[in-house]
Coordinates of C-alpha atoms in Angstrom, one line a residue:
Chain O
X24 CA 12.8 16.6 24.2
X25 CA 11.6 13.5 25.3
X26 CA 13.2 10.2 24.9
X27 CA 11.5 6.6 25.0
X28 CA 13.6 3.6 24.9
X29 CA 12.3 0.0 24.8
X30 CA 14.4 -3.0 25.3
X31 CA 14.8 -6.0 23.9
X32 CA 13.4 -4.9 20.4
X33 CA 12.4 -8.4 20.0
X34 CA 12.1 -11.2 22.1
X35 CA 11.2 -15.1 21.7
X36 CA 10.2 -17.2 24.4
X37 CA 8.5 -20.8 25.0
X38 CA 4.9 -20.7 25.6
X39 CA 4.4 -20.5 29.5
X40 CA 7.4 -18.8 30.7
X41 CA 6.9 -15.4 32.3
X42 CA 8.6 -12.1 30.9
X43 CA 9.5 -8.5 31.5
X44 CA 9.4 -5.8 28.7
X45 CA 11.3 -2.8 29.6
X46 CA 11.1 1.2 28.7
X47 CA 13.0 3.7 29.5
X48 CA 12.4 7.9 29.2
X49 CA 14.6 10.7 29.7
X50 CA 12.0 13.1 31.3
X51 CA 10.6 12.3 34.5
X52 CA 8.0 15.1 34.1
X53 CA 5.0 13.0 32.4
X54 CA 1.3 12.7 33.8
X55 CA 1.1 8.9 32.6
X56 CA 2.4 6.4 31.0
X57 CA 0.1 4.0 28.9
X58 CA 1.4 0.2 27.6
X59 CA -0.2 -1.2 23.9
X60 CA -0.1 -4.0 22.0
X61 CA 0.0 -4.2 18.2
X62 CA -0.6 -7.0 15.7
X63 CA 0.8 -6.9 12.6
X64 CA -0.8 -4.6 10.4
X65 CA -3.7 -2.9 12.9
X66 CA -3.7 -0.5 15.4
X67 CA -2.9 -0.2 19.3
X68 CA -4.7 -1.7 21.8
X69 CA -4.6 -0.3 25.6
X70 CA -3.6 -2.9 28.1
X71 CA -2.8 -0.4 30.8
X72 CA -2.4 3.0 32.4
X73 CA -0.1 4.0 34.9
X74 CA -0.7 7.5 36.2
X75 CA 2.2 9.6 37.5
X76 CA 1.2 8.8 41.5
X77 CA 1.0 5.5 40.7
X78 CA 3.5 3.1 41.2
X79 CA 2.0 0.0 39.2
X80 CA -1.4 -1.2 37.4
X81 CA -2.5 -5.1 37.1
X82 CA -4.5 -6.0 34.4
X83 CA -5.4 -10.2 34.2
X84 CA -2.0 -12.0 33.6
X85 CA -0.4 -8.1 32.9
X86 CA 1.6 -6.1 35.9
X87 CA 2.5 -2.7 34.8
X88 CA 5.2 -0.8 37.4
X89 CA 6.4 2.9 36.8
X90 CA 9.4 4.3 38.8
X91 CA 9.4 8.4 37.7
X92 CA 12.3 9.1 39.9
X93 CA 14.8 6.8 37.3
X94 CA 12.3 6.9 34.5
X95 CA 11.8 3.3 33.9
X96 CA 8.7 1.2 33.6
X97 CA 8.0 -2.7 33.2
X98 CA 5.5 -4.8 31.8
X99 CA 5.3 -8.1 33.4
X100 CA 3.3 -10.6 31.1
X101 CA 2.5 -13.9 33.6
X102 CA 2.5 -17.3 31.7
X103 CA 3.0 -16.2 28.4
X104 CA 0.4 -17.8 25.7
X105 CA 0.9 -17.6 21.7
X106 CA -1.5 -15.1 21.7
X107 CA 0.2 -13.2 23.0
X108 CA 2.7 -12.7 20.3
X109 CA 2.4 -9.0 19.0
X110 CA 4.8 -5.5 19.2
X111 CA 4.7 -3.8 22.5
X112 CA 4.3 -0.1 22.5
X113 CA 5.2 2.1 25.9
X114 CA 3.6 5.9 25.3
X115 CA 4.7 8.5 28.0
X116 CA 1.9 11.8 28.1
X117 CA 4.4 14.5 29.6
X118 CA 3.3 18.3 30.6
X119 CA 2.3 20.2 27.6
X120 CA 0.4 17.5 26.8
X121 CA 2.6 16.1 24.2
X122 CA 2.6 12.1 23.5
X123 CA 6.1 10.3 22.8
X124 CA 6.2 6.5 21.8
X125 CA 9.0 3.8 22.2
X126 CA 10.1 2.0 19.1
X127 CA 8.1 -1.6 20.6
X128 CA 9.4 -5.0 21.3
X129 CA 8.3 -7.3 19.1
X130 CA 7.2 -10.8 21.0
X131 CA 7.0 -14.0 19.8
X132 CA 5.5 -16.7 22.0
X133 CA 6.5 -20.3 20.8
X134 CA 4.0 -23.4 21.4
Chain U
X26 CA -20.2 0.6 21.0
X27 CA -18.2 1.1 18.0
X28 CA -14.6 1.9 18.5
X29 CA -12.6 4.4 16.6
X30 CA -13.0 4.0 12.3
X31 CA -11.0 5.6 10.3
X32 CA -11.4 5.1 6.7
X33 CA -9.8 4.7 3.9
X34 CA -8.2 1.6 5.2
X35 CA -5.5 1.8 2.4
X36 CA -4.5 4.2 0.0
X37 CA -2.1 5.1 -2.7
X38 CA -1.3 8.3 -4.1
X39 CA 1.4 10.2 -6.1
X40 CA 3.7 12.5 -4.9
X41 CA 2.7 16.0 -5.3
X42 CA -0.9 15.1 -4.6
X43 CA -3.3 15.4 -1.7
X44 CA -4.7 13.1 0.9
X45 CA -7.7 13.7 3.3
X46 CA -7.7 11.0 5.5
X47 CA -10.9 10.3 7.8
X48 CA -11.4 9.4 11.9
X49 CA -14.8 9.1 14.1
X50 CA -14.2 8.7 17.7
X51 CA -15.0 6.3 20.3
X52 CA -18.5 7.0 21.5
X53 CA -18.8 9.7 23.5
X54 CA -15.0 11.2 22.7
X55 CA -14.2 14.5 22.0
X56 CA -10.6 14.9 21.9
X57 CA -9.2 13.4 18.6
X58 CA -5.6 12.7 18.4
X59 CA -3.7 11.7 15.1
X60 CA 0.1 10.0 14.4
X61 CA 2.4 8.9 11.9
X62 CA 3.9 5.3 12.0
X63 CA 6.6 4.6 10.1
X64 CA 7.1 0.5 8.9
X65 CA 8.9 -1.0 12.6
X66 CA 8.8 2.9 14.1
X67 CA 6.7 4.0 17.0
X68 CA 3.9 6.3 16.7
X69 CA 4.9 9.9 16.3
X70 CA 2.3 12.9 17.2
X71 CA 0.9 15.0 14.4
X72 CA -1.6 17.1 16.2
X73 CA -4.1 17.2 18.7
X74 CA -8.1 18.4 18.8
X75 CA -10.5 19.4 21.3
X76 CA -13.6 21.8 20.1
X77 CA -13.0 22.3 16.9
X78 CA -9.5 23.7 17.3
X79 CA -6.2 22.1 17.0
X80 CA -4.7 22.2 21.2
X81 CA -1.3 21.0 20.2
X82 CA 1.2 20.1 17.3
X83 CA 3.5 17.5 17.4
X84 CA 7.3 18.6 14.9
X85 CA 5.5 17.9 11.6
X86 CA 5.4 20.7 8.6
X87 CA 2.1 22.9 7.4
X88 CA 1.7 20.8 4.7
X89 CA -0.4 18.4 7.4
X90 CA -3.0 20.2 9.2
X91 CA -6.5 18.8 10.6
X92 CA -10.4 20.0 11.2
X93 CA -12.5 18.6 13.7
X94 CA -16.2 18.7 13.2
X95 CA -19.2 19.1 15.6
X96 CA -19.6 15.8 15.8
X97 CA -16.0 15.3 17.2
X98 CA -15.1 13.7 13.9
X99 CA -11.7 14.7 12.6
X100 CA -10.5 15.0 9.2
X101 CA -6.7 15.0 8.7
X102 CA -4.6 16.8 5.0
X103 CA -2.0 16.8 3.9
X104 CA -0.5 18.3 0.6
X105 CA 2.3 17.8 -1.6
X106 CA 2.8 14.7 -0.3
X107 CA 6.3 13.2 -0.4
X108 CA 8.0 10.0 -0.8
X109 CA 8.5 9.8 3.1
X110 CA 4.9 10.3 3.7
X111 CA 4.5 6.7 3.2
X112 CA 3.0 5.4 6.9
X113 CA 0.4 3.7 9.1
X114 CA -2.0 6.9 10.0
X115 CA -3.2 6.5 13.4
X116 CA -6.0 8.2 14.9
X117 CA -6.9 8.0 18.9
X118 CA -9.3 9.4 20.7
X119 CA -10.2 10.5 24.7
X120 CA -12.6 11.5 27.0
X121 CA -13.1 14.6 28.3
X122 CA -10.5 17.3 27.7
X123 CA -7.2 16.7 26.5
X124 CA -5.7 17.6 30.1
X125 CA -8.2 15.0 31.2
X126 CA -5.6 12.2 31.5
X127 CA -7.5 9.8 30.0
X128 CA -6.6 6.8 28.0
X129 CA -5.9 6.8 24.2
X130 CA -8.1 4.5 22.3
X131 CA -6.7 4.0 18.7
X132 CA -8.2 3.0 15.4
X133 CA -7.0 1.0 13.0
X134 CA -4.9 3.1 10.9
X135 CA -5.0 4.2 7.0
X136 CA -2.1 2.6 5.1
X137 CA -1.2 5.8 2.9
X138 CA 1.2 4.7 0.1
X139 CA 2.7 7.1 -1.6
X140 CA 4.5 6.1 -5.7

């Protein structure tokens, strides 16, 4: 079965500092891997998605990398704003098609 | 273009009941995906549709099951609900078919509460 890990579970930083989120799996067999952001209460947005012959996706201010072979990827957020304050989600798509979530980090961004 | 909807937004129920919980994909989406999130949990997968017919299950008992209309609409149940029912029902939908690697695209979730 398929393990997702994300650490920190919650991070605080000042307003303009760059970060790294980080999440781990235990399967290395996964078509893609897909990061989202949630605000309190709603659902999940897409921000990125790294296929499996991919090694990263940049969206705006947001660098996605994926390394199968040790089952880690990274979600670089450039100059962090207080908007950006939210619960990061890392989903992993493996081969039967099933999904499997990390538990988030939870980000808060202070002005 | 209108997003996923889902509908009810919140909901409260009694254990024992019944719930039918409600999902329209993104425009032009066909494969309909729901999920259970527990309060400061991830998502976890219920069940997946493509043409009408349910293409994969996620570890979650008969009591849930699912339809998918025509339309691509999807229609989620489940019975003799329990305490631990209580969640954030996500749905998510994709294009094309569900080996299609395509992004997810999620609505907004039903709060089921269950007394």
């Amino acid at each position: 079965k398929q393990e997702v890990t994300q650490i920190p579970a919650a991070l605080s930083v000042p307003e303009g500092e760059n970060l790294v989120l980080n999440c781990s799996f235990t399967d290395s067999a996964i078509y893609n891997l897909q990061w989202f952001r949630q605000d309190p209460g709603k659902g999940l947005t897409s921000l990125l998605l790294i296929q499996s012959s991919q090694r990263e996706q940049t969206s705006g201010r947001l660098n996605a990398s994926l390394d199968k072979s040790s089952g880690r990827s990274t979600l670089y957020i450039a100059a962090s704003q207080p908007g950006d304050s939210a619960t990061y989600l890392c989903a992993v798509r493996r081969a039967g098609n099933q999904f499997y979530f990390g538990t988030g980090t939870s980000l808060t961004v202070i002005p | 273009d209108a997003g996923v909807t889902q509908s009810p937004t919140h909901l409260i129920k009694t254990r024992g009941q019944q719930v039918t919980l409600r999902c329209s994909p993104k425009s032009g989406h066909d494969t309909v995906s729901w999920y259970q999130q527990a309060l400061g949990q991830g998502p976890q997968f219920i069940f997946q549709y493509y043409e009408e017919e349910e293409r994969q299950r996620g570890n979650f008992p008969d009591r849930f099951s699912g339809h998918q209309f025509p339309n691509y609409s999807s229609e989620l149940n489940v019975n003799a609900l329990l305490l631990g029912d209580s969640a954030l029902y996500l749905c998510a939908s994709s294009l094309g078919t569900p080996y299609s690697n395509q992004p997810q695209h999620f609505g907004d979730g039903t709060r089921l509460s269950i007394l």
